[in-house]
Amino acid sequence: MVVRLLLVLAPWLGLAALAFPLKGEAFRTLVADSYKEVRGAPPFLPWLEGAYAQAFGESLDRALKRQRAQGDPLEAARWAFALVKRLLPHFSLEEGYEFAYAALEGKRQCLLQGVLVQGLLQEAGFPAGVYMVWKNPEGRESNLGHAVAVLRLKGRDYLVDPSEPEPFARHQGLFLVTEGGYRFAEPLFGPDGGIRAYRMGGRLLAPDQVAPLPYAFVRSQFYYYRGEQAKGGLWARRKTPEGLARSEAMFRQALALDPRNPLARYALGLLLVREGRPEGKGYLREAYALYRAYGHVPRGPREALGLR
């Protein structure tokens, strides 16, 4: 089933769609994107290796080899969780999505930490990826407001989230991939915290019938956050022409990387409408259509079009 799903998805997922281990080219591209935005940071991987050795008293390579040799994916997930908590102690919505600020100031944010956890797990030989979250463990909904790593085992998925006090989170709504493309889903958890099935409308899908978000989406989402957090940008209290221009540029770059990213399309439409530019409504309608096709329309996109 997994092979068939990947073959069906392959034409639109693109290269390095699901696998971007810590030392791979795709991961390095995410880091390079960040270092274009922030100058003066030490190179990320050497920093990570040095910080790990100082904190844990052994090399990162040796730790990765040990996790691979032990072959215990749940223990490896706990190890990656603890590593992120220890080396990146400062959670920052404003700057924590940049790998450069991780190396400079120990900052992290949900997408960066999720990508780092999945990169560590994949480098250690365990299948992993990233989901977006639209409903937290308490059931509060957001417009894809959080990201989380997922450890993929036979018949079970485990969410690994350094934003939580314990590794295996129980978020109630996830954004992922199925044979039909992106979908909003509600996970069903087993007693051990592993996801045993996903509910989508009236259907139940097994873990091997879904997949993590593709690399194109993940890279796109980093650019979305650059637009979201732009100083003087779309969601700033005090907006400036320069900030709005940066938000627009980042949202457009996010869409260039993945036109199917509904959040980036919605944000760009909202910005253009608020600036009185007529093409904004078109982007909002397109975003609404994407959300609806994926199975859920958050409150913001509905309200932007005057819908309940």
GROMACS .gro file of C-alpha atoms in nm:
model
  308
    1MET     CA    1   0.000   0.000   0.000
    2VAL     CA    2   0.278   0.246   0.089
    3VAL     CA    3   0.463   0.180  -0.237
    4ARG     CA    4   0.142   0.223  -0.438
    5LEU     CA    5   0.060   0.548  -0.257
    6LEU     CA    6   0.407   0.690  -0.325
    7LEU     CA    7   0.390   0.591  -0.691
    8VAL     CA    8   0.056   0.768  -0.728
    9LEU     CA    9   0.183   1.079  -0.551
   10ALA     CA   10   0.527   1.089  -0.714
   11PRO     CA   11   0.437   1.305  -1.019
   12TRP     CA   12   0.330   1.603  -0.807
   13LEU     CA   13   0.533   1.555  -0.489
   14GLY     CA   14   0.863   1.618  -0.671
   15LEU     CA   15   1.218   1.516  -0.586
   16ALA     CA   16   1.309   1.448  -0.222
   17ALA     CA   17   0.935   1.452  -0.159
   18LEU     CA   18   0.926   1.268   0.170
   19ALA     CA   19   1.287   1.219   0.276
   20PHE     CA   20   1.509   1.504   0.386
   21PRO     CA   21   1.755   1.365   0.643
   22LEU     CA   22   1.978   1.592   0.844
   23LYS     CA   23   2.284   1.563   0.620
   24GLY     CA   24   2.102   1.543   0.288
   25GLU     CA   25   2.092   1.800   0.011
   26ALA     CA   26   1.725   1.885   0.064
   27PHE     CA   27   1.782   1.966   0.433
   28ARG     CA   28   2.085   2.176   0.340
   29THR     CA   29   1.864   2.375   0.102
   30LEU     CA   30   1.626   2.463   0.385
   31VAL     CA   31   1.924   2.584   0.587
   32ALA     CA   32   2.063   2.780   0.291
   33ASP     CA   33   1.727   2.954   0.246
   34SER     CA   34   1.746   3.067   0.606
   35TYR     CA   35   2.104   3.191   0.584
   36LYS     CA   36   2.009   3.414   0.292
   37GLU     CA   37   1.772   3.592   0.530
   38VAL     CA   38   2.000   3.620   0.836
   39ARG     CA   39   2.368   3.707   0.823
   40GLY     CA   40   2.645   3.632   1.070
   41ALA     CA   41   2.533   3.295   1.205
   42PRO     CA   42   2.778   3.005   1.236
   43PRO     CA   43   2.718   2.725   0.983
   44PHE     CA   44   2.423   2.524   1.110
   45LEU     CA   45   2.543   2.164   1.102
   46PRO     CA   46   2.889   2.234   1.253
   47TRP     CA   47   2.713   2.441   1.520
   48LEU     CA   48   2.471   2.157   1.592
   49GLU     CA   49   2.754   1.905   1.614
   50GLY     CA   50   2.955   2.128   1.848
   51ALA     CA   51   2.659   2.214   2.069
   52TYR     CA   52   2.562   1.847   2.094
   53ALA     CA   53   2.913   1.740   2.192
   54GLN     CA   54   2.928   2.010   2.459
   55ALA     CA   55   2.585   1.927   2.599
   56PHE     CA   56   2.593   1.548   2.586
   57GLY     CA   57   2.963   1.461   2.596
   58GLU     CA   58   2.978   1.265   2.271
   59SER     CA   59   2.972   1.337   1.900
   60LEU     CA   60   2.644   1.368   1.715
   61ASP     CA   61   2.766   1.113   1.460
   62ARG     CA   62   2.829   0.860   1.735
   63ALA     CA   63   2.482   0.923   1.881
   64LEU     CA   64   2.319   0.877   1.541
   65LYS     CA   65   2.511   0.552   1.484
   66ARG     CA   66   2.404   0.425   1.826
   67GLN     CA   67   2.039   0.501   1.756
   68ARG     CA   68   2.068   0.322   1.421
   69ALA     CA   69   2.239   0.019   1.580
   70GLN     CA   70   1.988  -0.007   1.864
   71GLY     CA   71   1.702  -0.001   1.616
   72ASP     CA   72   1.442   0.130   1.863
   73PRO     CA   73   1.240   0.401   1.683
   74LEU     CA   74   1.049   0.517   1.991
   75GLU     CA   75   1.371   0.558   2.187
   76ALA     CA   76   1.522   0.746   1.893
   77ALA     CA   77   1.220   0.979   1.892
   78ARG     CA   78   1.265   1.046   2.264
   79TRP     CA   79   1.633   1.118   2.200
   80ALA     CA   80   1.558   1.365   1.918
   81PHE     CA   81   1.291   1.531   2.135
   82ALA     CA   82   1.539   1.578   2.421
   83LEU     CA   83   1.809   1.706   2.185
   84VAL     CA   84   1.586   1.983   2.053
   85LYS     CA   85   1.470   2.083   2.401
   86ARG     CA   86   1.830   2.100   2.528
   87LEU     CA   87   2.003   2.272   2.239
   88LEU     CA   88   1.723   2.511   2.138
   89PRO     CA   89   1.575   2.630   2.468
   90HIS     CA   90   1.413   2.951   2.342
   91PHE     CA   91   1.079   2.930   2.163
   92SER     CA   92   1.029   3.229   1.933
   93LEU     CA   93   0.742   3.285   1.691
   94GLU     CA   94   0.919   3.591   1.549
   95GLU     CA   95   1.256   3.431   1.463
   96GLY     CA   96   1.248   3.065   1.557
   97TYR     CA   97   1.169   2.942   1.205
   98GLU     CA   98   1.518   3.045   1.087
   99PHE     CA   99   1.799   2.790   1.121
  100ALA     CA  100   2.034   3.086   1.143
  101TYR     CA  101   1.868   3.204   1.466
  102ALA     CA  102   1.883   2.850   1.602
  103ALA     CA  103   2.261   2.861   1.565
  104LEU     CA  104   2.294   3.223   1.679
  105GLU     CA  105   2.061   3.230   1.979
  106GLY     CA  106   1.921   2.882   2.042
  107LYS     CA  107   1.578   2.978   1.907
  108ARG     CA  108   1.319   2.743   1.767
  109GLN     CA  109   0.964   2.740   1.641
  110CYS     CA  110   0.727   2.457   1.557
  111LEU     CA  111   0.820   2.406   1.191
  112LEU     CA  112   1.195   2.426   1.248
  113GLN     CA  113   1.184   2.184   1.541
  114GLY     CA  114   0.958   1.944   1.351
  115VAL     CA  115   1.191   1.947   1.050
  116LEU     CA  116   1.493   1.899   1.276
  117VAL     CA  117   1.334   1.604   1.459
  118GLN     CA  118   1.238   1.431   1.134
  119GLY     CA  119   1.585   1.503   0.992
  120LEU     CA  120   1.753   1.342   1.293
  121LEU     CA  121   1.521   1.041   1.279
  122GLN     CA  122   1.575   0.990   0.908
  123GLU     CA  123   1.951   1.028   0.949
  124ALA     CA  124   1.932   0.754   1.215
  125GLY     CA  125   1.745   0.529   0.970
  126PHE     CA  126   1.385   0.569   1.086
  127PRO     CA  127   1.099   0.683   0.858
  128ALA     CA  128   0.969   1.023   0.959
  129GLY     CA  129   0.812   1.338   0.820
  130VAL     CA  130   0.614   1.651   0.903
  131TYR     CA  131   0.242   1.716   0.947
  132MET     CA  132   0.070   2.049   1.003
  133VAL     CA  133  -0.175   2.073   1.294
  134TRP     CA  134  -0.519   2.233   1.274
  135LYS     CA  135  -0.662   2.105   1.602
  136ASN     CA  136  -0.450   2.084   1.917
  137PRO     CA  137  -0.469   1.822   2.196
  138GLU     CA  138  -0.747   2.021   2.365
  139GLY     CA  139  -0.946   2.039   2.040
  140ARG     CA  140  -0.888   2.409   1.969
  141GLU     CA  141  -0.882   2.479   1.598
  142SER     CA  142  -0.642   2.700   1.402
  143ASN     CA  143  -0.564   2.773   1.040
  144LEU     CA  144  -0.276   2.523   1.018
  145GLY     CA  145  -0.121   2.701   1.312
  146HIS     CA  146   0.135   2.442   1.420
  147ALA     CA  147   0.376   2.185   1.276
  148VAL     CA  148   0.485   1.854   1.422
  149ALA     CA  149   0.720   1.568   1.333
  150VAL     CA  150   0.572   1.223   1.274
  151LEU     CA  151   0.752   0.894   1.327
  152ARG     CA  152   0.618   0.638   1.078
  153LEU     CA  153   0.604   0.276   1.191
  154LYS     CA  154   0.422  -0.025   1.052
  155GLY     CA  155   0.057   0.027   1.146
  156ARG     CA  156   0.128   0.319   1.381
  157ASP     CA  157   0.227   0.685   1.355
  158TYR     CA  158   0.368   0.878   1.652
  159LEU     CA  159   0.366   1.258   1.677
  160VAL     CA  160   0.692   1.398   1.815
  161ASP     CA  161   0.642   1.755   1.934
  162PRO     CA  162   0.906   1.945   2.137
  163SER     CA  163   0.645   2.213   2.212
  164GLU     CA  164   0.478   1.963   2.446
  165PRO     CA  165   0.614   1.844   2.782
  166GLU     CA  166   0.629   1.482   2.663
  167PRO     CA  167   0.743   1.352   2.321
  168PHE     CA  168   0.432   1.177   2.189
  169ALA     CA  169   0.164   1.442   2.144
  170ARG     CA  170  -0.205   1.376   2.075
  171HIS     CA  171  -0.307   1.655   1.842
  172GLN     CA  172  -0.666   1.612   1.733
  173GLY     CA  173  -0.646   1.749   1.377
  174LEU     CA  174  -0.367   1.699   1.120
  175PHE     CA  175  -0.295   1.813   0.764
  176LEU     CA  176  -0.127   1.542   0.559
  177VAL     CA  177  -0.125   1.363   0.223
  178THR     CA  178  -0.347   1.087   0.088
  179GLU     CA  179  -0.377   0.925  -0.251
  180GLY     CA  180  -0.609   1.214  -0.341
  181GLY     CA  181  -0.365   1.487  -0.233
  182TYR     CA  182  -0.362   1.712   0.074
  183ARG     CA  183  -0.630   1.640   0.334
  184PHE     CA  184  -0.744   1.751   0.678
  185ALA     CA  185  -0.773   1.445   0.904
  186GLU     CA  186  -0.857   1.353   1.261
  187PRO     CA  187  -0.625   1.090   1.411
  188LEU     CA  188  -0.750   0.803   1.626
  189PHE     CA  189  -0.499   0.715   1.897
  190GLY     CA  190  -0.424   0.380   2.055
  191PRO     CA  191  -0.350   0.336   2.427
  192ASP     CA  192   0.025   0.385   2.373
  193GLY     CA  193  -0.019   0.722   2.202
  194GLY     CA  194   0.032   0.586   1.853
  195ILE     CA  195  -0.211   0.679   1.576
  196ARG     CA  196  -0.392   0.365   1.455
  197ALA     CA  197  -0.620   0.532   1.197
  198TYR     CA  198  -0.722   0.865   1.044
  199ARG     CA  199  -1.081   0.984   1.009
  200MET     CA  200  -1.164   1.194   0.702
  201GLY     CA  201  -1.534   1.264   0.682
  202GLY     CA  202  -1.700   0.925   0.691
  203ARG     CA  203  -1.385   0.733   0.596
  204LEU     CA  204  -1.117   0.571   0.807
  205LEU     CA  205  -0.768   0.534   0.661
  206ALA     CA  206  -0.488   0.324   0.803
  207PRO     CA  207  -0.148   0.489   0.864
  208ASP     CA  208  -0.004   0.325   0.552
  209GLN     CA  209  -0.274   0.498   0.345
  210VAL     CA  210  -0.146   0.847   0.430
  211ALA     CA  211   0.191   1.017   0.396
  212PRO     CA  212   0.378   1.314   0.547
  213LEU     CA  213   0.377   1.652   0.376
  214PRO     CA  214   0.610   1.675   0.076
  215TYR     CA  215   0.933   1.870   0.076
  216ALA     CA  216   0.785   2.134  -0.154
  217PHE     CA  217   0.518   2.215   0.104
  218VAL     CA  218   0.763   2.222   0.392
  219ARG     CA  219   0.998   2.459   0.209
  220SER     CA  220   0.699   2.670   0.105
  221GLN     CA  221   0.584   2.691   0.466
  222PHE     CA  222   0.915   2.839   0.580
  223TYR     CA  223   0.859   3.123   0.333
  224TYR     CA  224   0.503   3.162   0.456
  225TYR     CA  225   0.638   3.219   0.808
  226ARG     CA  226   0.884   3.476   0.675
  227GLY     CA  227   0.587   3.665   0.534
  228GLU     CA  228   0.373   3.616   0.842
  229GLN     CA  229   0.641   3.749   1.078
  230ALA     CA  230   0.770   4.033   0.857
  231LYS     CA  231   0.823   4.348   1.061
  232GLY     CA  232   0.557   4.594   0.953
  233GLY     CA  233   0.395   4.320   0.748
  234LEU     CA  234   0.046   4.178   0.713
  235TRP     CA  235  -0.016   4.090   1.077
  236ALA     CA  236   0.198   4.359   1.239
  237ARG     CA  237   0.022   4.612   1.461
  238ARG     CA  238   0.203   4.896   1.286
  239LYS     CA  239   0.224   4.821   0.917
  240THR     CA  240   0.478   4.982   0.686
  241PRO     CA  241   0.508   4.984   0.307
  242GLU     CA  242   0.838   4.797   0.336
  243GLY     CA  243   0.691   4.536   0.569
  244LEU     CA  244   0.388   4.477   0.350
  245ALA     CA  245   0.611   4.443   0.046
  246ARG     CA  246   0.820   4.182   0.225
  247SER     CA  247   0.510   3.988   0.334
  248GLU     CA  248   0.385   3.989  -0.024
  249ALA     CA  249   0.721   3.875  -0.163
  250MET     CA  250   0.747   3.590   0.088
  251PHE     CA  251   0.390   3.472   0.028
  252ARG     CA  252   0.450   3.476  -0.347
  253GLN     CA  253   0.769   3.276  -0.301
  254ALA     CA  254   0.579   3.026  -0.086
  255LEU     CA  255   0.324   2.981  -0.365
  256ALA     CA  256   0.596   2.949  -0.628
  257LEU     CA  257   0.736   2.656  -0.430
  258ASP     CA  258   0.397   2.493  -0.372
  259PRO     CA  259   0.087   2.643  -0.539
  260ARG     CA  260  -0.127   2.399  -0.337
  261ASN     CA  261  -0.034   2.562  -0.004
  262PRO     CA  262  -0.373   2.702   0.104
  263LEU     CA  263  -0.238   2.912   0.390
  264ALA     CA  264   0.005   3.104   0.170
  265ARG     CA  265  -0.267   3.165  -0.092
  266TYR     CA  266  -0.511   3.287   0.173
  267ALA     CA  267  -0.252   3.520   0.331
  268LEU     CA  268  -0.156   3.671  -0.003
  269GLY     CA  269  -0.520   3.729  -0.091
  270LEU     CA  270  -0.588   3.892   0.246
  271LEU     CA  271  -0.290   4.125   0.206
  272LEU     CA  272  -0.393   4.232  -0.144
  273VAL     CA  273  -0.755   4.292  -0.040
  274ARG     CA  274  -0.646   4.506   0.254
  275GLU     CA  275  -0.434   4.710   0.015
  276GLY     CA  276  -0.734   4.758  -0.212
  277ARG     CA  277  -0.587   4.556  -0.497
  278PRO     CA  278  -0.858   4.381  -0.700
  279GLU     CA  279  -0.670   4.054  -0.759
  280GLY     CA  280  -0.688   3.981  -0.385
  281LYS     CA  281  -1.043   3.846  -0.401
  282GLY     CA  282  -0.934   3.594  -0.661
  283TYR     CA  283  -0.663   3.459  -0.433
  284LEU     CA  284  -0.912   3.436  -0.146
  285ARG     CA  285  -1.160   3.243  -0.359
  286GLU     CA  286  -0.884   3.010  -0.477
  287ALA     CA  287  -0.770   2.952  -0.118
  288TYR     CA  288  -1.127   2.879  -0.010
  289ALA     CA  289  -1.161   2.625  -0.292
  290LEU     CA  290  -0.836   2.453  -0.185
  291TYR     CA  291  -0.942   2.432   0.180
  292ARG     CA  292  -1.280   2.295   0.078
  293ALA     CA  293  -1.120   2.034  -0.149
  294TYR     CA  294  -0.891   1.931   0.137
  295GLY     CA  295  -1.189   1.874   0.366
  296HIS     CA  296  -1.205   2.172   0.603
  297VAL     CA  297  -1.234   2.552   0.572
  298PRO     CA  298  -1.098   2.742   0.876
  299ARG     CA  299  -1.277   3.044   1.014
  300GLY     CA  300  -1.043   3.308   0.867
  301PRO     CA  301  -1.087   3.212   0.499
  302ARG     CA  302  -1.463   3.189   0.547
  303GLU     CA  303  -1.487   3.530   0.709
  304ALA     CA  304  -1.263   3.689   0.447
  305LEU     CA  305  -1.528   3.602   0.186
  306GLY     CA  306  -1.822   3.692   0.410
  307LEU     CA  307  -1.921   3.326   0.460
  308ARG     CA  308  -2.028   3.150   0.776
   0.00000   0.00000   0.00000
